[in-house]
Amino acid sequence: MTSDPSSITTRFAPSPTGRLHVGNIRTALHNWMLARVSGGEFVLRIDDTDAERSKEEYVEAIRADLAWLGLDPAREERQSARLDAYEAAFERLREAGRIYPAYETQQELELKRKVLLGRGKPPIYDRAALALSEEERAAKEAEGTRPHWRFKLDHEEAIAWEDGVRGAVKFDPAQLSDPVIRRADGSWLYMLPSTVDDIDMGITQVLRGEDHVSNTAVQIQMFTALGAEPPSFAHEALLVGKEGKLSKRLGSLGCDAFRERGIEPEAIVALLARLGTSLPVEPIADRAALLATFDLSTFGRAPAKFDEAELERVNTAIVHQMEYAAVKARLPEGMDEAGWHAVRPNVSTINEVGEWWRLVTGPIEAVAFDGETRGYLTQALSALEWGDDPWGALTSALKESTGRKGKALFLPLRQALTGMNHGPDMGELLPLIGEDEARARLAHAAQG
Ligand code: GLU
């Protein structure tokens, strides 16, 4: 797809303070899809202003996870490389009177909160710092108190937007606290850098979790204060466990765990693309097909329930569609296309292929047969003729000569030839085992 300037730009903005979990993956996917459907750009923005908690190993892991999922960003940006831009915006807002210093300690703020909550009031910051006179400020500074900085919300400017998922959203700015945007040590909190980046990077659509709804209200005023048109916003309902609760497990479930369990990236994508929407979750491995139905208006407001069993079902169905070329590199040594086709219906993950392939390469488990069955297997050995369809030929011949049918006809043969009571289709497996080996196995079983 080509990108044109009128099309949209989305971003995924993880903080590299840990591995991506399934909730982040979903946000990344939806942003990637939102850009793709319009031929727009999907940007990866590393939110690494927190120097202490951000780690390079997580940045690398985020890149690797996105690559594994096939969510390739058009470009990567890093907040730590953009501190000058934040400083400039900060100065601009300060000059415009939209930022003010505040001197309360954490404890003082906590106390104020408790008092308000105790009176049954919302814990909105009382703007005491804004009321300080020049002298009072100077006195604080003289005591050596360094201020943190708050963005002054404009209480006259009602905040409203048409949310891509939630519809019309309205906030009364007086019901919000002026957010702290910078710490006393000069480091940045999330709010301002994100807005500055969204402006500078030409982000046209911000799609993120509904935990950011009130941040959006604040940021809309920041966009305006910085002279920029706010982007379109959409807030998706959160991802919860299948019991309907935010679960710790989801927070730790990431690409490594999925990969280890043999979950294909296409299964994760197929599930997360549709989960929480009005569209059915289906094992669609073709991204173009998923993209064709991607539409924010199908997103529901109820939490999306992530069920690992559902992921496994989608995964199995996707594995069953996978072509040899796509899996070749991950198959056991020597396993060819016919081998993959024989084994594929019996596996739910590629990890399980080896177990079945061993039935072809051997050695197989020895099964103890009774005398009568050994006799039957001796007959099988002499009836075996190697043609196009040795299994079909063998079983028809034995059916006729012995009168056996069903389980009595098939099971001893399967057991003698594979050491198992069940498994891949014998018609496909027997040619792979090969004539010499098949004869050796039958002879061995017949001897007991
Ligand atoms: N780094 C922020 C987060 O992970 C980004 C939020 C946003 O999308 O603006 O929550």
Short mmCIF file of C-alpha atoms and ligand atoms in Angstrom, two decimals:
data_model
loop_
_atom_site.label_atom_id
_atom_site.label_comp_id
_atom_site.label_asym_id
_atom_site.label_seq_id
_atom_site.Cartn_x
_atom_site.Cartn_y
_atom_site.Cartn_z
CA MET A 1 0.00 0.00 0.00
CA THR A 2 1.22 3.49 -0.66
CA SER A 3 0.99 6.22 1.85
CA ASP A 4 -0.39 9.60 0.93
CA PRO A 5 -0.20 12.76 2.98
CA SER A 6 -3.96 12.96 3.42
CA SER A 7 -4.04 9.54 5.02
CA ILE A 8 -3.76 8.76 8.66
CA THR A 9 -0.83 8.22 10.98
CA THR A 10 -1.19 6.17 14.14
CA ARG A 11 1.27 5.36 16.85
CA PHE A 12 1.92 2.70 19.42
CA ALA A 13 3.69 4.24 22.40
CA PRO A 14 4.94 1.67 24.88
CA SER A 15 7.14 2.53 27.82
CA PRO A 16 10.17 0.22 27.75
CA THR A 17 9.86 -0.64 31.41
CA GLY A 18 8.84 -4.24 30.79
CA ARG A 19 7.79 -6.72 28.15
CA LEU A 20 4.70 -6.21 26.04
CA HIS A 21 1.69 -8.07 27.37
CA VAL A 22 -1.40 -9.15 25.56
CA GLY A 23 -3.18 -5.85 26.30
CA ASN A 24 -0.33 -3.83 24.74
CA ILE A 25 -0.20 -6.23 21.81
CA ARG A 26 -3.87 -5.59 21.16
CA THR A 27 -3.35 -1.82 21.18
CA ALA A 28 -0.36 -2.16 18.86
CA LEU A 29 -2.33 -4.39 16.50
CA HIS A 30 -5.32 -2.06 16.33
CA ASN A 31 -3.09 0.92 15.61
CA TRP A 32 -1.27 -1.05 12.93
CA MET A 33 -4.61 -2.05 11.39
CA LEU A 34 -6.05 1.43 11.61
CA ALA A 35 -3.07 2.76 9.65
CA ARG A 36 -3.08 -0.14 7.19
CA VAL A 37 -6.72 0.10 6.22
CA SER A 38 -6.15 3.61 4.97
CA GLY A 39 -2.67 3.08 3.56
CA GLY A 40 -1.37 5.30 6.34
CA GLU A 41 1.63 5.04 8.64
CA PHE A 42 2.05 3.19 11.87
CA VAL A 43 4.74 4.71 14.09
CA LEU A 44 6.46 3.04 17.02
CA ARG A 45 7.16 5.60 19.73
CA ILE A 46 9.32 4.52 22.61
CA ASP A 47 8.14 6.40 25.71
CA ASP A 48 11.45 6.34 27.56
CA THR A 49 11.43 9.59 29.50
CA ASP A 50 11.71 7.60 32.71
CA ALA A 51 15.45 7.02 32.50
CA GLU A 52 15.56 4.89 35.61
CA ARG A 53 12.89 2.39 34.69
CA SER A 54 13.44 2.32 30.92
CA LYS A 55 15.76 -0.43 29.73
CA GLU A 56 17.36 -0.99 26.36
CA GLU A 57 16.66 -4.69 26.58
CA TYR A 58 12.95 -3.90 26.67
CA VAL A 59 13.25 -1.62 23.65
CA GLU A 60 14.84 -4.50 21.79
CA ALA A 61 12.22 -6.93 23.03
CA ILE A 62 9.42 -4.58 21.89
CA ARG A 63 10.94 -4.41 18.41
CA ALA A 64 11.37 -8.16 18.27
CA ASP A 65 7.83 -8.82 19.48
CA LEU A 66 6.34 -6.46 16.89
CA ALA A 67 8.45 -8.11 14.18
CA TRP A 68 7.30 -11.56 15.27
CA LEU A 69 3.68 -10.39 15.18
CA GLY A 70 4.24 -8.87 11.75
CA LEU A 71 3.37 -5.36 12.94
CA ASP A 72 6.10 -3.49 11.19
CA PRO A 73 6.32 0.21 12.04
CA ALA A 74 7.06 2.74 9.30
CA ARG A 75 9.49 4.40 11.67
CA GLU A 76 10.60 4.50 15.27
CA GLU A 77 10.74 7.54 17.50
CA ARG A 78 12.16 7.92 20.96
CA GLN A 79 11.13 10.36 23.60
CA SER A 80 14.59 10.44 25.18
CA ALA A 81 15.90 11.98 21.95
CA ARG A 82 13.31 14.75 22.02
CA LEU A 83 13.86 16.45 25.34
CA ASP A 84 14.62 19.78 23.63
CA ALA A 85 11.20 19.77 21.99
CA TYR A 86 9.53 19.22 25.37
CA GLU A 87 11.60 22.00 26.91
CA ALA A 88 10.56 24.38 24.13
CA ALA A 89 6.87 23.50 24.52
CA PHE A 90 7.21 23.88 28.27
CA GLU A 91 8.67 27.38 27.88
CA ARG A 92 5.93 28.31 25.45
CA LEU A 93 3.19 27.19 27.77
CA ARG A 94 4.84 28.82 30.72
CA GLU A 95 5.05 32.14 28.92
CA ALA A 96 1.40 31.77 28.00
CA GLY A 97 0.56 31.32 31.67
CA ARG A 98 -0.54 27.69 31.19
CA ILE A 99 2.06 26.18 33.48
CA TYR A 100 2.65 27.02 37.10
CA PRO A 101 5.06 25.88 39.79
CA ALA A 102 3.74 23.98 42.79
CA TYR A 103 5.55 23.22 46.01
CA GLU A 104 3.44 20.71 47.89
CA THR A 105 5.09 17.53 49.04
CA GLN A 106 3.61 14.12 48.26
CA GLN A 107 2.42 13.89 51.85
CA GLU A 108 0.67 17.26 51.70
CA LEU A 109 -1.07 16.29 48.49
CA GLU A 110 -2.08 12.96 49.93
CA LEU A 111 -3.54 14.68 52.96
CA LYS A 112 -5.55 17.09 50.78
CA ARG A 113 -6.92 14.13 48.86
CA LYS A 114 -7.94 12.33 52.00
CA VAL A 115 -9.69 15.37 53.43
CA LEU A 116 -11.70 15.87 50.23
CA LEU A 117 -12.58 12.22 49.95
CA GLY A 118 -13.54 12.23 53.64
CA ARG A 119 -16.01 15.01 52.89
CA GLY A 120 -17.41 13.00 50.02
CA LYS A 121 -15.88 15.35 47.43
CA PRO A 122 -13.87 14.44 44.36
CA PRO A 123 -10.12 14.72 45.10
CA ILE A 124 -9.46 17.59 42.71
CA TYR A 125 -6.30 19.61 43.26
CA ASP A 126 -7.26 22.91 44.94
CA ARG A 127 -4.82 25.09 42.97
CA ALA A 128 -3.28 26.38 46.18
CA ALA A 129 0.03 26.82 44.35
CA LEU A 130 -1.62 29.04 41.78
CA ALA A 131 -2.76 31.34 44.55
CA LEU A 132 0.77 31.87 45.91
CA SER A 133 2.07 35.41 45.66
CA GLU A 134 5.48 36.21 44.19
CA GLU A 135 6.83 36.63 47.72
CA GLU A 136 5.46 33.33 48.90
CA ARG A 137 7.05 31.60 45.94
CA ALA A 138 10.32 33.36 46.53
CA ALA A 139 10.19 32.26 50.15
CA LYS A 140 9.68 28.61 49.12
CA GLU A 141 12.60 28.84 46.71
CA ALA A 142 14.75 30.48 49.38
CA GLU A 143 13.99 27.53 51.67
CA GLY A 144 15.45 25.39 48.92
CA THR A 145 12.12 23.88 47.83
CA ARG A 146 12.23 23.08 44.12
CA PRO A 147 8.82 23.20 42.44
CA HIS A 148 7.12 20.61 40.32
CA TRP A 149 5.00 21.96 37.49
CA ARG A 150 1.33 21.78 36.69
CA PHE A 151 -0.58 22.48 33.51
CA LYS A 152 -3.37 24.97 34.16
CA LEU A 153 -6.59 23.71 32.70
CA ASP A 154 -8.83 26.36 31.21
CA HIS A 155 -12.03 26.02 33.20
CA GLU A 156 -13.93 28.10 30.66
CA GLU A 157 -13.09 25.82 27.78
CA ALA A 158 -15.42 22.80 27.88
CA ILE A 159 -13.78 19.65 26.61
CA ALA A 160 -15.62 17.51 24.11
CA TRP A 161 -14.69 15.09 21.40
CA GLU A 162 -16.29 12.51 19.20
CA ASP A 163 -14.59 9.32 20.30
CA GLY A 164 -14.06 6.65 17.65
CA VAL A 165 -15.32 3.99 20.06
CA ARG A 166 -17.23 5.80 22.81
CA GLY A 167 -19.09 8.37 20.74
CA ALA A 168 -19.60 11.87 22.16
CA VAL A 169 -17.44 12.44 25.25
CA LYS A 170 -17.61 15.56 27.40
CA PHE A 171 -15.55 16.72 30.36
CA ASP A 172 -15.95 19.67 32.62
CA PRO A 173 -12.35 20.84 33.11
CA ALA A 174 -13.23 22.13 36.57
CA GLN A 175 -13.79 18.51 37.58
CA LEU A 176 -10.20 17.61 36.71
CA SER A 177 -6.98 18.31 38.60
CA ASP A 178 -4.40 20.44 36.87
CA PRO A 179 -1.99 17.66 35.94
CA VAL A 180 1.59 17.59 37.14
CA ILE A 181 3.62 17.56 33.95
CA ARG A 182 7.16 17.88 35.26
CA ARG A 183 8.85 16.74 38.42
CA ALA A 184 11.00 18.89 40.67
CA ASP A 185 14.13 17.23 39.27
CA GLY A 186 13.17 18.42 35.78
CA SER A 187 12.09 15.00 34.51
CA TRP A 188 8.91 14.67 32.47
CA LEU A 189 5.68 12.97 33.24
CA TYR A 190 3.79 11.36 30.41
CA MET A 191 1.25 14.08 29.62
CA LEU A 192 3.13 16.88 27.83
CA PRO A 193 5.77 14.89 25.88
CA SER A 194 3.04 12.69 24.43
CA THR A 195 1.10 15.74 23.21
CA VAL A 196 4.21 17.39 21.77
CA ASP A 197 5.08 14.15 19.97
CA ASP A 198 1.59 13.66 18.60
CA ILE A 199 1.83 17.16 17.13
CA ASP A 200 5.38 16.91 15.76
CA MET A 201 4.93 13.40 14.41
CA GLY A 202 1.74 14.28 12.59
CA ILE A 203 -0.35 11.71 14.45
CA THR A 204 -3.88 11.94 13.12
CA GLN A 205 -5.49 9.15 15.18
CA VAL A 206 -4.81 8.28 18.77
CA LEU A 207 -6.19 4.86 19.60
CA ARG A 208 -5.49 3.65 23.11
CA GLY A 209 -7.05 2.05 26.16
CA GLU A 210 -9.97 3.64 27.97
CA ASP A 211 -7.74 4.15 31.00
CA HIS A 212 -6.50 7.19 29.04
CA VAL A 213 -9.87 8.91 28.62
CA SER A 214 -9.26 11.58 31.24
CA ASN A 215 -5.69 12.08 29.94
CA THR A 216 -7.25 12.82 26.58
CA ALA A 217 -9.40 15.52 28.12
CA VAL A 218 -6.29 17.22 29.49
CA GLN A 219 -4.27 16.68 26.35
CA ILE A 220 -6.96 18.21 24.14
CA GLN A 221 -6.41 21.44 26.05
CA MET A 222 -2.66 21.04 25.62
CA PHE A 223 -2.99 20.63 21.86
CA THR A 224 -5.06 23.78 21.71
CA ALA A 225 -2.70 25.68 24.00
CA LEU A 226 0.17 24.69 21.71
CA GLY A 227 -1.76 25.95 18.70
CA ALA A 228 -2.41 22.53 17.22
CA GLU A 229 -5.54 20.77 16.08
CA PRO A 230 -6.09 17.73 18.32
CA PRO A 231 -6.02 14.38 16.51
CA SER A 232 -9.02 12.07 16.45
CA PHE A 233 -9.27 9.98 19.58
CA ALA A 234 -10.62 6.52 20.16
CA HIS A 235 -10.47 4.63 23.44
CA GLU A 236 -10.98 0.93 23.38
CA ALA A 237 -12.45 -1.01 26.26
CA LEU A 238 -9.87 -2.79 28.36
CA LEU A 239 -8.90 -6.39 27.94
CA VAL A 240 -9.88 -8.58 30.87
CA GLY A 241 -9.59 -12.24 31.76
CA LYS A 242 -12.41 -14.54 30.84
CA GLU A 243 -13.92 -14.19 34.32
CA GLY A 244 -14.37 -10.54 33.45
CA LYS A 245 -11.72 -9.19 35.79
CA LEU A 246 -8.48 -7.41 35.10
CA SER A 247 -6.13 -10.27 35.66
CA LYS A 248 -2.54 -10.37 36.74
CA ARG A 249 -1.97 -13.20 34.37
CA LEU A 250 -2.85 -11.07 31.35
CA GLY A 251 -0.28 -8.55 32.48
CA SER A 252 2.45 -11.14 32.25
CA LEU A 253 1.29 -12.98 29.16
CA GLY A 254 3.47 -11.92 26.25
CA CYS A 255 5.01 -13.09 23.00
CA ASP A 256 7.62 -15.33 24.63
CA ALA A 257 4.99 -17.30 26.50
CA PHE A 258 2.83 -17.58 23.39
CA ARG A 259 5.75 -18.69 21.22
CA GLU A 260 6.82 -21.30 23.74
CA ARG A 261 3.33 -22.75 23.76
CA GLY A 262 3.32 -22.94 20.00
CA ILE A 263 0.81 -20.15 19.51
CA GLU A 264 1.20 -18.66 16.05
CA PRO A 265 1.36 -14.88 15.67
CA GLU A 266 -1.49 -15.18 13.17
CA ALA A 267 -3.68 -16.73 15.84
CA ILE A 268 -2.99 -13.88 18.25
CA VAL A 269 -3.70 -11.38 15.50
CA ALA A 270 -6.91 -13.11 14.39
CA LEU A 271 -8.21 -13.26 17.97
CA LEU A 272 -7.21 -9.78 19.09
CA ALA A 273 -8.39 -8.14 15.87
CA ARG A 274 -11.97 -9.18 16.61
CA LEU A 275 -12.14 -9.60 20.38
CA GLY A 276 -14.49 -7.04 21.92
CA THR A 277 -15.96 -6.13 18.55
CA SER A 278 -19.35 -7.08 17.14
CA LEU A 279 -17.59 -9.29 14.57
CA PRO A 280 -17.13 -13.00 15.28
CA VAL A 281 -13.68 -14.29 16.21
CA GLU A 282 -12.63 -16.55 13.35
CA PRO A 283 -9.39 -18.31 12.47
CA ILE A 284 -8.50 -15.90 9.68
CA ALA A 285 -4.82 -16.13 8.84
CA ASP A 286 -5.07 -13.74 5.93
CA ARG A 287 -4.41 -10.22 7.18
CA ALA A 288 -5.97 -8.62 4.15
CA ALA A 289 -9.21 -10.38 5.04
CA LEU A 290 -9.00 -9.18 8.64
CA LEU A 291 -8.21 -5.67 7.47
CA ALA A 292 -11.17 -5.70 5.13
CA THR A 293 -13.53 -5.98 8.11
CA PHE A 294 -11.61 -3.74 10.51
CA ASP A 295 -13.81 -0.87 11.62
CA LEU A 296 -13.71 1.05 14.90
CA SER A 297 -17.49 1.31 14.83
CA THR A 298 -17.65 -2.43 15.50
CA PHE A 299 -15.75 -1.98 18.78
CA GLY A 300 -17.91 -2.43 21.85
CA ARG A 301 -17.74 -0.56 25.11
CA ALA A 302 -17.83 -3.62 27.31
CA PRO A 303 -14.45 -5.05 28.35
CA ALA A 304 -13.03 -7.51 25.84
CA LYS A 305 -12.67 -10.95 27.41
CA PHE A 306 -9.49 -12.79 26.66
CA ASP A 307 -9.85 -16.53 26.96
CA GLU A 308 -6.75 -18.65 26.51
CA ALA A 309 -8.84 -21.64 25.46
CA GLU A 310 -10.30 -19.54 22.66
CA LEU A 311 -6.80 -18.55 21.56
CA GLU A 312 -5.85 -22.22 21.47
CA ARG A 313 -8.87 -23.07 19.34
CA VAL A 314 -8.08 -20.28 16.89
CA ASN A 315 -4.47 -21.40 16.85
CA THR A 316 -5.32 -25.00 16.05
CA ALA A 317 -7.57 -23.96 13.20
CA ILE A 318 -4.85 -21.69 11.84
CA VAL A 319 -2.18 -24.40 12.11
CA HIS A 320 -4.48 -26.68 10.13
CA GLN A 321 -4.49 -24.15 7.30
CA MET A 322 -0.75 -23.56 7.23
CA GLU A 323 1.10 -24.46 4.07
CA TYR A 324 4.31 -26.44 4.08
CA ALA A 325 6.41 -23.53 2.84
CA ALA A 326 5.32 -21.43 5.80
CA VAL A 327 6.29 -24.00 8.41
CA LYS A 328 9.15 -25.83 6.70
CA ALA A 329 11.92 -24.21 8.71
CA ARG A 330 10.29 -25.26 11.97
CA LEU A 331 9.62 -28.90 11.07
CA PRO A 332 11.78 -31.84 12.13
CA GLU A 333 14.75 -32.55 9.94
CA GLY A 334 13.82 -34.61 6.90
CA MET A 335 10.10 -33.98 7.12
CA ASP A 336 8.78 -33.23 3.65
CA GLU A 337 5.53 -31.79 2.37
CA ALA A 338 3.76 -35.16 2.42
CA GLY A 339 4.86 -35.58 6.03
CA TRP A 340 3.44 -32.20 6.96
CA HIS A 341 0.15 -32.99 5.26
CA ALA A 342 -0.08 -36.36 7.02
CA VAL A 343 0.62 -34.95 10.47
CA ARG A 344 -1.02 -31.51 10.23
CA PRO A 345 -4.59 -32.57 11.12
CA ASN A 346 -3.31 -34.23 14.31
CA VAL A 347 -1.48 -31.30 15.83
CA SER A 348 -2.73 -28.20 17.54
CA THR A 349 0.70 -26.56 17.52
CA ILE A 350 3.85 -26.96 15.46
CA ASN A 351 5.59 -28.02 18.69
CA GLU A 352 3.62 -31.27 18.57
CA VAL A 353 4.75 -32.26 15.08
CA GLY A 354 7.86 -34.07 16.31
CA GLU A 355 5.84 -36.52 18.40
CA TRP A 356 3.93 -37.71 15.35
CA TRP A 357 6.86 -37.57 12.97
CA ARG A 358 8.64 -40.05 15.24
CA LEU A 359 6.06 -42.61 14.12
CA VAL A 360 7.60 -42.36 10.67
CA THR A 361 11.27 -42.22 11.59
CA GLY A 362 10.99 -44.66 14.52
CA PRO A 363 11.88 -46.31 16.74
CA ILE A 364 8.29 -47.01 17.72
CA GLU A 365 6.86 -48.44 20.94
CA ALA A 366 6.55 -52.20 21.01
CA VAL A 367 2.97 -53.40 21.50
CA ALA A 368 2.31 -56.88 22.93
CA PHE A 369 -0.19 -58.80 20.77
CA ASP A 370 -2.03 -62.01 21.56
CA GLY A 371 -1.51 -65.12 19.48
CA GLU A 372 -4.51 -64.58 17.27
CA THR A 373 -3.54 -61.03 16.42
CA ARG A 374 0.01 -62.15 15.69
CA GLY A 375 -1.47 -64.54 13.18
CA TYR A 376 -3.42 -61.72 11.63
CA LEU A 377 -0.28 -59.60 11.38
CA THR A 378 1.57 -62.49 9.73
CA GLN A 379 -1.17 -62.51 7.11
CA ALA A 380 -0.80 -58.76 6.76
CA LEU A 381 2.89 -59.13 6.11
CA SER A 382 2.30 -61.48 3.22
CA ALA A 383 -0.62 -59.43 1.89
CA LEU A 384 1.41 -56.22 1.81
CA GLU A 385 1.95 -54.99 -1.70
CA TRP A 386 3.68 -51.77 -2.38
CA GLY A 387 1.82 -49.68 -4.91
CA ASP A 388 0.35 -46.19 -5.08
CA ASP A 389 -1.85 -46.78 -2.08
CA PRO A 390 -0.32 -49.55 0.01
CA TRP A 391 -2.65 -48.96 2.97
CA GLY A 392 -5.82 -49.05 0.89
CA ALA A 393 -4.65 -52.17 -0.90
CA LEU A 394 -3.58 -53.92 2.30
CA THR A 395 -6.78 -53.26 4.21
CA SER A 396 -9.04 -54.26 1.31
CA ALA A 397 -7.11 -57.47 0.83
CA LEU A 398 -7.24 -58.29 4.55
CA LYS A 399 -10.89 -57.44 4.81
CA GLU A 400 -11.63 -59.94 2.13
CA SER A 401 -9.29 -62.68 3.28
CA THR A 402 -10.01 -62.46 7.02
CA GLY A 403 -13.56 -61.11 7.16
CA ARG A 404 -12.38 -58.60 9.73
CA LYS A 405 -13.78 -55.12 9.66
CA GLY A 406 -13.67 -51.86 11.60
CA LYS A 407 -11.43 -51.76 14.61
CA ALA A 408 -10.47 -55.45 14.37
CA LEU A 409 -9.23 -54.84 10.86
CA PHE A 410 -7.42 -51.55 11.37
CA LEU A 411 -6.25 -51.25 14.96
CA PRO A 412 -3.70 -54.11 15.08
CA LEU A 413 -2.18 -52.79 11.86
CA ARG A 414 -1.92 -49.27 13.20
CA GLN A 415 -0.44 -50.58 16.45
CA ALA A 416 2.06 -52.79 14.66
CA LEU A 417 3.07 -50.06 12.23
CA THR A 418 3.18 -47.08 14.61
CA GLY A 419 3.10 -48.40 18.17
CA MET A 420 0.07 -46.19 18.83
CA ASN A 421 -3.70 -46.63 19.09
CA HIS A 422 -4.42 -43.45 17.21
CA GLY A 423 -2.65 -40.93 15.06
CA PRO A 424 -2.41 -39.53 11.58
CA ASP A 425 -4.24 -41.09 8.67
CA MET A 426 -2.55 -44.43 7.90
CA GLY A 427 -3.10 -43.98 4.17
CA GLU A 428 -0.79 -40.99 4.31
CA LEU A 429 1.56 -42.35 6.92
CA LEU A 430 2.36 -45.75 5.43
CA PRO A 431 4.03 -44.45 2.25
CA LEU A 432 6.16 -42.22 4.46
CA ILE A 433 7.21 -45.14 6.66
CA GLY A 434 8.31 -46.91 3.47
CA GLU A 435 8.13 -50.53 2.40
CA ASP A 436 11.21 -51.97 4.12
CA GLU A 437 10.48 -50.36 7.42
CA ALA A 438 6.80 -51.31 7.23
CA ARG A 439 7.73 -54.93 6.59
CA ALA A 440 10.22 -54.90 9.43
CA ARG A 441 7.63 -53.48 11.84
CA LEU A 442 4.95 -55.95 10.82
CA ALA A 443 7.41 -58.87 11.07
CA HIS A 444 8.55 -57.74 14.48
CA ALA A 445 4.97 -57.41 15.75
CA ALA A 446 3.96 -60.75 14.26
CA GLN A 447 6.81 -62.49 16.07
CA GLY A 448 5.72 -61.05 19.40
N1 GLU B 1 3.40 5.29 27.17
C1 GLU B 1 2.00 5.46 27.36
C2 GLU B 1 1.40 4.18 27.90
O1 GLU B 1 1.99 3.13 27.69
C3 GLU B 1 1.35 5.83 26.05
C4 GLU B 1 -0.08 6.15 26.13
C5 GLU B 1 -0.59 6.72 24.83
O2 GLU B 1 -0.91 5.94 23.95
O3 GLU B 1 -0.62 7.95 24.70
O4 GLU B 1 0.39 4.19 28.57
#
